[in-house]
mmCIF file of C-alpha atoms and ligand atoms in Angstrom:
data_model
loop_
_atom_site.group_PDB
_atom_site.id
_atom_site.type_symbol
_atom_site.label_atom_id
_atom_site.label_comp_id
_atom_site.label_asym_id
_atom_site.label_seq_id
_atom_site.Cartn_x
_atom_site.Cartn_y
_atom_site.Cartn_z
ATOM 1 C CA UNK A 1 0.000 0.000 0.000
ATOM 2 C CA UNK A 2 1.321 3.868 -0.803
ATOM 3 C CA UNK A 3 1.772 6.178 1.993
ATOM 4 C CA UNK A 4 -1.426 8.174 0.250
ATOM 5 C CA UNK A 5 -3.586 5.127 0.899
ATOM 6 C CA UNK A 6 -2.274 4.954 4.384
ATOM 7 C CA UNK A 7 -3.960 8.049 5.018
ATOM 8 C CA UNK A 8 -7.798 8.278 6.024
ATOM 9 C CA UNK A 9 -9.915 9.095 3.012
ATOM 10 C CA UNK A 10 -11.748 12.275 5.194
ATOM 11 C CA UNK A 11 -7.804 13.509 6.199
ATOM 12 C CA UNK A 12 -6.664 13.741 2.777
ATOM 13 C CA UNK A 13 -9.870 15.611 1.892
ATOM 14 C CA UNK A 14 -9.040 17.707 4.657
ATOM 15 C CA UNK A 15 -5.691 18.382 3.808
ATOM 16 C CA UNK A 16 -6.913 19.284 0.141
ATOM 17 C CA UNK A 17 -9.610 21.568 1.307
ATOM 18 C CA UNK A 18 -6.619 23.233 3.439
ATOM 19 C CA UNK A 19 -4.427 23.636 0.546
ATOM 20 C CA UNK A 20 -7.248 24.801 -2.019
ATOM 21 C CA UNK A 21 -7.745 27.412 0.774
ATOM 22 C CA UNK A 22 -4.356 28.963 1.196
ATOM 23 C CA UNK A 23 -4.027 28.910 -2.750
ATOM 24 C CA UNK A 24 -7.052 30.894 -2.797
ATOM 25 C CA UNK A 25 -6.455 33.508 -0.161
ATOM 26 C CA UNK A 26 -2.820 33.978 -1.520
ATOM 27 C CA UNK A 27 -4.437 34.938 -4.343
ATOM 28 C CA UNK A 28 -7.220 36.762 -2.978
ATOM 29 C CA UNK A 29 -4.105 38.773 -1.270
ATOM 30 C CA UNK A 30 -2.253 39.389 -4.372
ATOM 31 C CA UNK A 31 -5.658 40.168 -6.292
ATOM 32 C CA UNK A 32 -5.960 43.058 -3.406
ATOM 33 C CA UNK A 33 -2.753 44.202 -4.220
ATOM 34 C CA UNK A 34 -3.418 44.815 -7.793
ATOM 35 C CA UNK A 35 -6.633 47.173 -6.814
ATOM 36 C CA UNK A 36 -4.217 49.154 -4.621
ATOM 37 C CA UNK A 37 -1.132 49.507 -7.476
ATOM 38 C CA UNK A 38 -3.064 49.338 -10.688
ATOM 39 C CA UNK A 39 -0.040 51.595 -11.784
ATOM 40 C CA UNK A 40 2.697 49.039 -10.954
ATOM 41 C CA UNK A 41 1.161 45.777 -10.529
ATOM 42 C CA UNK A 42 -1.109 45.538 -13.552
ATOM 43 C CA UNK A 43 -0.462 44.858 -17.619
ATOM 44 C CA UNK A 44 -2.005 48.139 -19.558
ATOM 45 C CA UNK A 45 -2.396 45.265 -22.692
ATOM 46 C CA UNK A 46 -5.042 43.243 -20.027
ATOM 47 C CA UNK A 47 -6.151 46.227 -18.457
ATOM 48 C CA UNK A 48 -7.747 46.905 -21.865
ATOM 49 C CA UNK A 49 -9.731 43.757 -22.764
ATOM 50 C CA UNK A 50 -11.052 43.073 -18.395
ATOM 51 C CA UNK A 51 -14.080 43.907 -16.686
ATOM 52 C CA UNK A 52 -13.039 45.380 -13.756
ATOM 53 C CA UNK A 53 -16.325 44.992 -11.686
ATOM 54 C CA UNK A 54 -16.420 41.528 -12.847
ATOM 55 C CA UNK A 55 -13.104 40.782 -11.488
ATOM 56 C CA UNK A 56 -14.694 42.061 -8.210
ATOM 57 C CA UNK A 57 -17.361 39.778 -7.850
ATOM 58 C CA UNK A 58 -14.781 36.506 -8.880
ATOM 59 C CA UNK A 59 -11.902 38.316 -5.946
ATOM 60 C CA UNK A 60 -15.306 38.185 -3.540
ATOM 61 C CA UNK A 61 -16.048 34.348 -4.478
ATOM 62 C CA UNK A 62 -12.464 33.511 -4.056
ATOM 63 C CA UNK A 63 -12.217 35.145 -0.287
ATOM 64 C CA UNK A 64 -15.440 32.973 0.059
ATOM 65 C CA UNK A 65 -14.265 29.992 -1.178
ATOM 66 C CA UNK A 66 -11.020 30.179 0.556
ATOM 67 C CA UNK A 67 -13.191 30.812 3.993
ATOM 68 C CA UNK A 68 -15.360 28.190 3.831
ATOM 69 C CA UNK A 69 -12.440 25.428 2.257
ATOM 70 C CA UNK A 70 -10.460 26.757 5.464
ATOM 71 C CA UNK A 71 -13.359 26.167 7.885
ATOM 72 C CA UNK A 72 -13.644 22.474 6.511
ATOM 73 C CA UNK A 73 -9.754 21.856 6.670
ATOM 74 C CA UNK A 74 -10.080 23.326 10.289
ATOM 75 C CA UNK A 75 -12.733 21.004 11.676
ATOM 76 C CA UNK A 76 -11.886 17.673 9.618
ATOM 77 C CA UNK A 77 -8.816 17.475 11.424
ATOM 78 C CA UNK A 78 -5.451 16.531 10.116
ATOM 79 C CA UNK A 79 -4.948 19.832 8.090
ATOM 80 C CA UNK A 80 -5.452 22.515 10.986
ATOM 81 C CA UNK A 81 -2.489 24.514 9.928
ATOM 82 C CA UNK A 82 -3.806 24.730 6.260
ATOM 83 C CA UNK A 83 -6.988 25.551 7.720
ATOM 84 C CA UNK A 84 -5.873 28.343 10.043
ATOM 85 C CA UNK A 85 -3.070 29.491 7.466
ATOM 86 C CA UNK A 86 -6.180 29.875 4.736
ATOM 87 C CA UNK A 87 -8.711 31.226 6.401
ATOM 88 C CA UNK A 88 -5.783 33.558 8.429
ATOM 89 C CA UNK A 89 -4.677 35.066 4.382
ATOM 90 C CA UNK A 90 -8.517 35.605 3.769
ATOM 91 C CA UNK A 91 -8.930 37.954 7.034
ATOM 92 C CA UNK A 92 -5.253 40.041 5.269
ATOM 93 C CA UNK A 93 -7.003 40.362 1.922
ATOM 94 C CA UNK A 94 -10.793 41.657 3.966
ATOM 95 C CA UNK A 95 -8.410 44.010 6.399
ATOM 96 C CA UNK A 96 -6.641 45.344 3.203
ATOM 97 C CA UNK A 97 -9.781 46.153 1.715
ATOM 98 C CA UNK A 98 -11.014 43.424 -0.116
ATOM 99 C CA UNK A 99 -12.955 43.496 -3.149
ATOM 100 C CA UNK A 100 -13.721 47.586 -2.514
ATOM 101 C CA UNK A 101 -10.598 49.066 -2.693
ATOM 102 C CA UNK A 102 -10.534 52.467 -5.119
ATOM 103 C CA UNK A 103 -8.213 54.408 -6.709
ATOM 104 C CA UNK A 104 -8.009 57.787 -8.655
ATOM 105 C CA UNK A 105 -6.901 57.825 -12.194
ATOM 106 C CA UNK A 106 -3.410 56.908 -12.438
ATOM 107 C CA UNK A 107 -0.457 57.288 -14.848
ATOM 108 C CA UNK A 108 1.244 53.855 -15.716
ATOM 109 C CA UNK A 109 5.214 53.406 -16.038
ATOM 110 C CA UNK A 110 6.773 51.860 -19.441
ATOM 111 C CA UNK A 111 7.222 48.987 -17.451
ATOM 112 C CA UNK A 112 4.979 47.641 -14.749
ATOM 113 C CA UNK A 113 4.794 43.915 -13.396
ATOM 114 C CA UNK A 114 2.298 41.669 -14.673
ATOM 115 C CA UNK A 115 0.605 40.721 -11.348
ATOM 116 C CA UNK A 116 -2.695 41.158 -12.658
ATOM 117 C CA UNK A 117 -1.623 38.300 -15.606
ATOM 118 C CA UNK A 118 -0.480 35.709 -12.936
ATOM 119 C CA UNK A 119 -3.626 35.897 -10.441
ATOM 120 C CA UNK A 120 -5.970 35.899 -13.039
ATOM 121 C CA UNK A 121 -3.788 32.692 -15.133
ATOM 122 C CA UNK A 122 -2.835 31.036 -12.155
ATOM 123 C CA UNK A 123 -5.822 30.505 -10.827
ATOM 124 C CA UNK A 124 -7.843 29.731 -13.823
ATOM 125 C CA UNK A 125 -4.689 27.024 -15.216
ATOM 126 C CA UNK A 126 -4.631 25.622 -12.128
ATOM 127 C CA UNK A 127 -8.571 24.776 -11.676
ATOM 128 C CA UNK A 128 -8.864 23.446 -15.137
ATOM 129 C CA UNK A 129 -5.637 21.572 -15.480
ATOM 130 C CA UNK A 130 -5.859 19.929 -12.177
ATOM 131 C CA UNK A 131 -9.477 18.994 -13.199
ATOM 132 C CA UNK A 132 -8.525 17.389 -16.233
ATOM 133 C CA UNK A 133 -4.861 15.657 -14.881
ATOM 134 C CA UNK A 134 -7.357 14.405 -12.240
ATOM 135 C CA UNK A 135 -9.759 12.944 -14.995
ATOM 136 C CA UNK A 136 -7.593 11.748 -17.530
ATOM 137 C CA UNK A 137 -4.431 11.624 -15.788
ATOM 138 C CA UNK A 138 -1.227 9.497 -17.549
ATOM 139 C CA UNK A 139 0.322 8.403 -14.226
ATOM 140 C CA UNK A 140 -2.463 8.023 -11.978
ATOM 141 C CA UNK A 141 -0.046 8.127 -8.675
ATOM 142 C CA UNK A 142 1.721 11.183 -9.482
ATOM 143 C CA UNK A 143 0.439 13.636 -7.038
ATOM 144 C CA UNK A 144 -0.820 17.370 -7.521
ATOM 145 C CA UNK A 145 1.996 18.495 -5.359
ATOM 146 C CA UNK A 146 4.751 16.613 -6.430
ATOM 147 C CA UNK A 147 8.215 17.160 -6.220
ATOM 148 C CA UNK A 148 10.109 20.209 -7.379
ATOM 149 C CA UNK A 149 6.576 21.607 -7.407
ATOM 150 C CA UNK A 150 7.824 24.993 -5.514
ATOM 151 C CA UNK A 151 10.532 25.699 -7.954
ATOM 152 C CA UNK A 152 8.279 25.338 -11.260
ATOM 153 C CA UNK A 153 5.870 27.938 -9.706
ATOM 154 C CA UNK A 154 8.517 30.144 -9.387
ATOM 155 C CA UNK A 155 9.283 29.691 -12.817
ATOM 156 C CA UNK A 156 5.454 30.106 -13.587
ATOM 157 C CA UNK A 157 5.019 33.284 -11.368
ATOM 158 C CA UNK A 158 8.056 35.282 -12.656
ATOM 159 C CA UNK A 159 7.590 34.987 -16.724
ATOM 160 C CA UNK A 160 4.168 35.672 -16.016
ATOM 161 C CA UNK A 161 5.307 38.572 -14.016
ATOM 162 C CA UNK A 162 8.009 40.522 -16.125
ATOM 163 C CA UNK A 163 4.777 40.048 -18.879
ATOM 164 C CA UNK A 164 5.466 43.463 -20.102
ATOM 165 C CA UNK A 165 9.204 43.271 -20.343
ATOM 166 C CA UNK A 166 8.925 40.459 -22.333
ATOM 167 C CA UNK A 167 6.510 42.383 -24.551
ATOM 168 C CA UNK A 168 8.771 45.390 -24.562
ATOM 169 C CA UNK A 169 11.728 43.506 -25.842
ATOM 170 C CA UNK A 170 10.491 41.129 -28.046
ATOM 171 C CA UNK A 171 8.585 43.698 -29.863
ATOM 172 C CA UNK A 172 11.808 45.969 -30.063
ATOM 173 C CA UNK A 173 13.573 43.134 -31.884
ATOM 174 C CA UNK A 174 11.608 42.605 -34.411
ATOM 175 C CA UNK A 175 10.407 46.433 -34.851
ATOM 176 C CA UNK A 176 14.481 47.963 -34.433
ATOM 177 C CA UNK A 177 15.882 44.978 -36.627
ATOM 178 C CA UNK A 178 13.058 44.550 -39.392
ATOM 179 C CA UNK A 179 11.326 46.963 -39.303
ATOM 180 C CA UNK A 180 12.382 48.059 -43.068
ATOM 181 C CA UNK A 181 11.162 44.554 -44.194
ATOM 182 C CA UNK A 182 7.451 45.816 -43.581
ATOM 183 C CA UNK A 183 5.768 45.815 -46.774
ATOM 184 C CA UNK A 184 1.876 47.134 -46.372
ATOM 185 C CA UNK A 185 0.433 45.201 -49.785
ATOM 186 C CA UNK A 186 1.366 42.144 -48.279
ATOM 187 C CA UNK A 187 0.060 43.003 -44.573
ATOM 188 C CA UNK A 188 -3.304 44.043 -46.548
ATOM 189 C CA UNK A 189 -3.329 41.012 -48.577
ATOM 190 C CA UNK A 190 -2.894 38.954 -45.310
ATOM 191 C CA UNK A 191 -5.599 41.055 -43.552
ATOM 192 C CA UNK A 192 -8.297 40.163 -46.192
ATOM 193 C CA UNK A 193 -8.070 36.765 -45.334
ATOM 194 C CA UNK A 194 -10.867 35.244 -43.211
ATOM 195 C CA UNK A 195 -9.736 34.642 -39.848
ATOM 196 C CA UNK A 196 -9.252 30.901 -39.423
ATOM 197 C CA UNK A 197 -7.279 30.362 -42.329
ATOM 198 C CA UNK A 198 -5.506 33.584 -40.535
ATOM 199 C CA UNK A 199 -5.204 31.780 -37.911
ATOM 200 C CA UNK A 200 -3.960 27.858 -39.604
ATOM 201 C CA UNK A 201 -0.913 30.254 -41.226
ATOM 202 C CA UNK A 202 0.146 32.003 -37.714
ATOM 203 C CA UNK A 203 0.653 28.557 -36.254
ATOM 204 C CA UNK A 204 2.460 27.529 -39.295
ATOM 205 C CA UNK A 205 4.437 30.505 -39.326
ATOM 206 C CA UNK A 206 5.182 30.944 -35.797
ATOM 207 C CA UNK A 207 5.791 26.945 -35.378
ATOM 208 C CA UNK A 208 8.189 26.868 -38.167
ATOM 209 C CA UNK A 209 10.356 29.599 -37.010
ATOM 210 C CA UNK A 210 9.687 27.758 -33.102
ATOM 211 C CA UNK A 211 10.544 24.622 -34.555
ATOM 212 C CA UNK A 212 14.245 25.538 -35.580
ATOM 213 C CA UNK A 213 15.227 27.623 -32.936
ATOM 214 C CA UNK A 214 14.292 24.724 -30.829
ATOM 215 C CA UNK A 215 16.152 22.443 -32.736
ATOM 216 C CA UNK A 216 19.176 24.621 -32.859
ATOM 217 C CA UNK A 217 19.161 24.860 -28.969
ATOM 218 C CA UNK A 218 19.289 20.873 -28.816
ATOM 219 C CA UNK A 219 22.115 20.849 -31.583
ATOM 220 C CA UNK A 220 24.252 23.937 -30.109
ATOM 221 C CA UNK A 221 26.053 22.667 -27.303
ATOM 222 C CA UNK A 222 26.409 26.040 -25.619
ATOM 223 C CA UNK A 223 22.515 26.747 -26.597
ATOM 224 C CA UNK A 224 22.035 23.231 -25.448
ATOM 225 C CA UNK A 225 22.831 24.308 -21.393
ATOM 226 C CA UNK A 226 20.028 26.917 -21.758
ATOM 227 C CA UNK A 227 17.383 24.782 -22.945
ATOM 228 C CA UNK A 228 18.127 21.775 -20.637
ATOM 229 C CA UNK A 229 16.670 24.320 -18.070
ATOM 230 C CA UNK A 230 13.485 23.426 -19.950
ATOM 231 C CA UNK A 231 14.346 19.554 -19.812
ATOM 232 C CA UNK A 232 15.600 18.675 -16.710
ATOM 233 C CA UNK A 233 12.332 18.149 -14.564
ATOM 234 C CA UNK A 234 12.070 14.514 -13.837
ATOM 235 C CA UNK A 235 8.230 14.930 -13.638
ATOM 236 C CA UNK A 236 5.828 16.564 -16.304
ATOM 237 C CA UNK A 237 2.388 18.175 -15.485
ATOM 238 C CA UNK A 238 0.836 21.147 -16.224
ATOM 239 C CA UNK A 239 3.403 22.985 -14.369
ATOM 240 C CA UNK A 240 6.457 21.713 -15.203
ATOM 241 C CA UNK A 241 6.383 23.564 -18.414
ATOM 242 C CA UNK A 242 6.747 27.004 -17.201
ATOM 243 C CA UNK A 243 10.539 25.533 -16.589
ATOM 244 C CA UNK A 244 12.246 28.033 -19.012
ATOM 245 C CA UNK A 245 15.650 29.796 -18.474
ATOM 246 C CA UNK A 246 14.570 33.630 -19.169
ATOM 247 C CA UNK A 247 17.024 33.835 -21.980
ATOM 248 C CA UNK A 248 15.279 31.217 -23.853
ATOM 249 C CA UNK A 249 12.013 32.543 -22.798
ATOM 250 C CA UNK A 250 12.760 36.027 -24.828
ATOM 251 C CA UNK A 251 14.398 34.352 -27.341
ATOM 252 C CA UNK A 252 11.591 32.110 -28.196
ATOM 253 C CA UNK A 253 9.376 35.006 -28.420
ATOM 254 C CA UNK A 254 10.963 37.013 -30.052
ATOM 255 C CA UNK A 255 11.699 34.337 -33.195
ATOM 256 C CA UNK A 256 7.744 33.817 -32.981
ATOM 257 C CA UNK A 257 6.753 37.225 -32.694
ATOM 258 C CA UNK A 258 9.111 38.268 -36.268
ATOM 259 C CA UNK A 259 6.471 36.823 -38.818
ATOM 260 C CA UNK A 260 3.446 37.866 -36.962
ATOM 261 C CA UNK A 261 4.832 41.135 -36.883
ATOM 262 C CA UNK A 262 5.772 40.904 -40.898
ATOM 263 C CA UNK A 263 2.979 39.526 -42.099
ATOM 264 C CA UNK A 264 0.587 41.623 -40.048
ATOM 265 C CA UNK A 265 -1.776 39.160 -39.459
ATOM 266 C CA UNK A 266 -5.346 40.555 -38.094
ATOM 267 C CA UNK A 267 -6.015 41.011 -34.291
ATOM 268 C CA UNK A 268 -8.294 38.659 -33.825
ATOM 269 C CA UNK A 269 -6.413 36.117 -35.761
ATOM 270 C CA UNK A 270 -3.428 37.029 -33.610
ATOM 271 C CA UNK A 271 -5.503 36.481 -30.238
ATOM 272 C CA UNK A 272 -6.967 33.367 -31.767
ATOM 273 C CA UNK A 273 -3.142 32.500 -31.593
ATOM 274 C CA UNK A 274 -2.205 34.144 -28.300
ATOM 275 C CA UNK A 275 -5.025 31.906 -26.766
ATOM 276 C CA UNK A 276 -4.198 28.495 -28.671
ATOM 277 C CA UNK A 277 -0.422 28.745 -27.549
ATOM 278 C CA UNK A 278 -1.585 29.627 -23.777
ATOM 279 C CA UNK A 279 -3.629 26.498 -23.835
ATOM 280 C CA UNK A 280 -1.515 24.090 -25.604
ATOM 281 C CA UNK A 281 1.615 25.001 -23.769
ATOM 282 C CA UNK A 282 0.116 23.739 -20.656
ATOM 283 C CA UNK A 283 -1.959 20.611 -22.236
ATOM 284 C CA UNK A 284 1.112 19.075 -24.632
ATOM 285 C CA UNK A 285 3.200 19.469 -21.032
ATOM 286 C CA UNK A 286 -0.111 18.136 -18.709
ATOM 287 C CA UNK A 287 -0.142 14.577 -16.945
ATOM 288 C CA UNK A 288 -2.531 13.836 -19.542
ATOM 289 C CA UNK A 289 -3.089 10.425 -20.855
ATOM 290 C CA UNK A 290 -5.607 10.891 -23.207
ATOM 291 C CA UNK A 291 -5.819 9.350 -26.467
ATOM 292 C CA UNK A 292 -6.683 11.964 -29.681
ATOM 293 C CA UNK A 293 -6.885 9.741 -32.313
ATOM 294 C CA UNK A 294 -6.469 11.000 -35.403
ATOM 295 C CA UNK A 295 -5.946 14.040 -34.505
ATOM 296 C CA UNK A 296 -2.373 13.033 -32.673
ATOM 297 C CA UNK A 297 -1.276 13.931 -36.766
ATOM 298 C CA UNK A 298 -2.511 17.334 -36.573
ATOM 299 C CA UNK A 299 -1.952 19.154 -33.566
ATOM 300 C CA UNK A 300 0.775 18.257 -30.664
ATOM 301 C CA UNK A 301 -0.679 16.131 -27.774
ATOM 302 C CA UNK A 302 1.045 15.420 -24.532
ATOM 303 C CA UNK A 303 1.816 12.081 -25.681
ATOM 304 C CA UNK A 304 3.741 13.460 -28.346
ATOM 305 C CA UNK A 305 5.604 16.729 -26.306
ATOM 306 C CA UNK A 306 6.290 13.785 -23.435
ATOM 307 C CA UNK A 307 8.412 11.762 -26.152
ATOM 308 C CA UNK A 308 10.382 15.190 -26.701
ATOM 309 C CA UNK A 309 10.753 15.099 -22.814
ATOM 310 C CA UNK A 310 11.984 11.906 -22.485
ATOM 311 C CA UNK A 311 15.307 10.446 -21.231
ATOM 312 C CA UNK A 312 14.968 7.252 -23.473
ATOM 313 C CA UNK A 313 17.904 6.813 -25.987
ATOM 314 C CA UNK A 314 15.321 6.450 -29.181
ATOM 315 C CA UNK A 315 13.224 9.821 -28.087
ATOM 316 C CA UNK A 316 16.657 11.915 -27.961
ATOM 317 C CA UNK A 317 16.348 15.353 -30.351
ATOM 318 C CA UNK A 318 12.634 14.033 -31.749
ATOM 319 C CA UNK A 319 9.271 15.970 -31.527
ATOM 320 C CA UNK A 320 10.481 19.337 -31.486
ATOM 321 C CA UNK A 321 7.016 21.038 -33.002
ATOM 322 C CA UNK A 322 5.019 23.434 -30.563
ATOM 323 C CA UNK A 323 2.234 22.888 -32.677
ATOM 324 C CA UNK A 324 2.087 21.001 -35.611
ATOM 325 C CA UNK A 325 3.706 17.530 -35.732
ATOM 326 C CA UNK A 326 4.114 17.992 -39.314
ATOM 327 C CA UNK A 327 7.003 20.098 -39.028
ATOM 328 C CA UNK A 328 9.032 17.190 -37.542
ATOM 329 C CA UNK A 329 7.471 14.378 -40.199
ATOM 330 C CA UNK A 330 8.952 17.225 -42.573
ATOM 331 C CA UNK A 331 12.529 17.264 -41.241
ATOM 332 C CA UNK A 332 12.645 13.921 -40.301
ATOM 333 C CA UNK A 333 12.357 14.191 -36.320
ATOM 334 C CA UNK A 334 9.003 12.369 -35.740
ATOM 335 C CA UNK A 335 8.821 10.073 -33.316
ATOM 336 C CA UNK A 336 5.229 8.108 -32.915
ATOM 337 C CA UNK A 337 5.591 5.343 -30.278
ATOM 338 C CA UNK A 338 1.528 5.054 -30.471
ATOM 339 C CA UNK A 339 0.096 3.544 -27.276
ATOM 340 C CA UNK A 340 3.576 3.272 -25.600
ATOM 341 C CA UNK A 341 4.615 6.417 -22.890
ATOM 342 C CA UNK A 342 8.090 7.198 -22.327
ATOM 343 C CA UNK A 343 9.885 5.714 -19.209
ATOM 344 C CA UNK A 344 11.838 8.466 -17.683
ATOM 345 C CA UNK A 345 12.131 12.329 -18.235
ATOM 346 C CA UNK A 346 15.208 14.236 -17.673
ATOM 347 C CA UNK A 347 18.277 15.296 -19.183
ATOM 348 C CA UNK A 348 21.008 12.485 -19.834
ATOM 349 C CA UNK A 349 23.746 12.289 -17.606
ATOM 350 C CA UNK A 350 25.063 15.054 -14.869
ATOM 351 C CA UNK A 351 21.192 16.834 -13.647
ATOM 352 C CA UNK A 352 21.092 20.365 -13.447
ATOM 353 C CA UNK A 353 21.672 22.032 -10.226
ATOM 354 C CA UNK A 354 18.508 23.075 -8.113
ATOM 355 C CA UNK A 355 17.026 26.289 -7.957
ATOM 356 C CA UNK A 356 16.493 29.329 -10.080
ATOM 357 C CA UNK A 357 18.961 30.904 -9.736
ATOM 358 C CA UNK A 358 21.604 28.505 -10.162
ATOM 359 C CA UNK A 359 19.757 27.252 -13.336
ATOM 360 C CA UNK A 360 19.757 30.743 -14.499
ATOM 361 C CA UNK A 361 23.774 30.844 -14.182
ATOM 362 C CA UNK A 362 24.203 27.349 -15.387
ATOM 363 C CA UNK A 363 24.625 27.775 -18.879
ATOM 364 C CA UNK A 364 27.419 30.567 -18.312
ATOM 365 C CA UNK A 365 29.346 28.113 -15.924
ATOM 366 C CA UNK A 366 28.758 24.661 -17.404
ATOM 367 C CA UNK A 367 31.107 23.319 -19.928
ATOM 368 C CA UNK A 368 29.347 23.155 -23.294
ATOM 369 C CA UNK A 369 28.507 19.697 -23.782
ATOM 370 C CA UNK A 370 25.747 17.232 -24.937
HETATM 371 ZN ZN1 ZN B 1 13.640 20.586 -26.247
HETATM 372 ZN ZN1 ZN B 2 8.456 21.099 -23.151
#
């Protein structure tokens, strides 16, 4: 028997209730924050497209939520510190003002942090993706809270964070450095396209240019060090994606971002995109062991981005598509394996140091090697 069936069915509800409940508060906090420092703690691109008094009424539910979870984690026993350390958070975000707080108009800075964009992602990834890793999951046993679980949420909560200075440089690469290759007959000819065959070229596009910086980072050994940041978590859920070394994390946008910006595709095809990569970043990485069919060809699956992950000498430099597994049946990295899951995950040999900062500095102290 595991140690998790050890454990009283109503204790590990407890203890799940208790965790649900500080996740929420935190956030309820960090939500409160926002409504104080709009200026500095929110992204002017979300600010545009939210409903502010919506976003009220979902901060109240969440204080509620994480009240009531905390209450039930307090009196089921075996998760009174997750109880009292929820429902404790809650009575911060009420005493800082809750869901009321106001502010005056407000200038905003060139650059402000994206706290806004990880509330508002974190919690709505985590509810679905735990949902559907507890439905479908791959390896039933592998536990929401598994190991190394801090360190990829640190990973998660900073490039959501520096959102803007991501945007900010990205968009000065391709603007400063090709900006003469902008040619307006094309960008209207692109435009009059309806938007879902927009929207089939973007991934094309973008996935094509993805696909070969990717590839170059597995064949470079000196590029290699950066991405094994991306590679060296032993475990893969939803999570474990976010695991990118900030270099790679601008330079991967920015590559993408140079023929959305030359072919000036529409903005709706362009959010179409924007939403598509935010979900299938997270589901191709997900402990997902669902079966697509068919449709395995088409799109990436996590079956497919897992092979890519794997330690196993015949998945080495295969499935390096984002997107579209055609790329790789193109330049002869596809790997199928249909029905059969990789063993282990992980780089090969020496592991990576832990920690983000010492995976940040690993690629400038490591020996290039592969
Ligand atoms: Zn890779
Ligand atoms: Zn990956």
């Amino acid at each position: 028997m595991s140690d998790l069936e050890e454990v009283p069915l109503d204790t590990r509800k407890g203890r799940a209730a208790g965790a649900l409940s500080v996740f929420l508060a935190a956030l309820s906090v960090l939500a409160v924050l926002c409504f104080h420092f709009p200026e500095y703690l929110t992204t002017p691109e979300l600010r545009r497209s939210y409903d502010v008094a919506l976003l009220r009424r979902v901060l109240e539910a969440t204080m509620l939520a994480a009240a009531v979870l905390g209450s039930w984690a307090l009196l089921s026993g075996g998760a009174k510190r997750l109880g009292i350390t929820g429902i404790g958070l809650t009575l911060v975000a009420v005493w800082m003002g809750g869901a009321n707080v106001q502010v005056g108009d407000f200038e905003q800075p060139k650059i402000a942090f994206g706290l806004d964009w990880l509330v508002l992602a974190l919690l709505s990834n985590t509810l679905v993706f735990v949902l559907i890793e507890r439905m479908w999951p791959h390896r039933q046993e592998q536990l929401v809270l598994r190991k190394e679980w801090r360190l990829d949420l640190i990973y998660y909560a900073f490039n959501h964070i520096m959102i803007s200075v991501i945007l900010l440089i990205t968009t000065a690469f391709s603007e400063r450095l090709f900006g003469w290759a902008v040619n307006a007959d094309v960008q209207a000819a692109i435009r009059s396209q309806p938007v879902w065959l927009q929207l089939i070229e973007v991934l094309f596009a973008a996935d094509f240019m993805q696909y070969w910086g990717h590839r170059m980072m597995h064949e470079h050994p000196v590029l290699w060090n950066v991405h094994a940041v991306h590679h060296c978590p032993a475990h893969m859920d939803w999570l474990s994606g976010s695991r990118i070394h900030f270099g790679e994390v601008l330079f991967t946008r920015s590559t993408v971002l140079l023929p959305i910006y030359l072919l000036g595709f529409s903005e709706a095809a362009v959010n179409a995109y924007v939403i598509w990569v935010g979900i299938q970043s997270l589901l191709i990485h997900s402990n997902v062991g669902l079966d697509f069919g068919p449709l395995r060809y088409l799109v990436s699956t996590p079956h497919f981005h897992h092979w890519h992950h794997s330690a196993d000498a015949e998945a080495i430099d295969k499935n390096y598509a984002a997107h579209l597994p055609v790329l790789d049946m193109l330049f002869g990295s596809y790997l199928d394996n249909k029905g059969r899951w990789p063993q282990s995950y992980g780089v090969v040999g020496k592991p990576l140091p832990r920690g983000f900062v010492a995976q940040h500095l690993y690629p400038f102290i490591a020996p290039p090697k592969k």
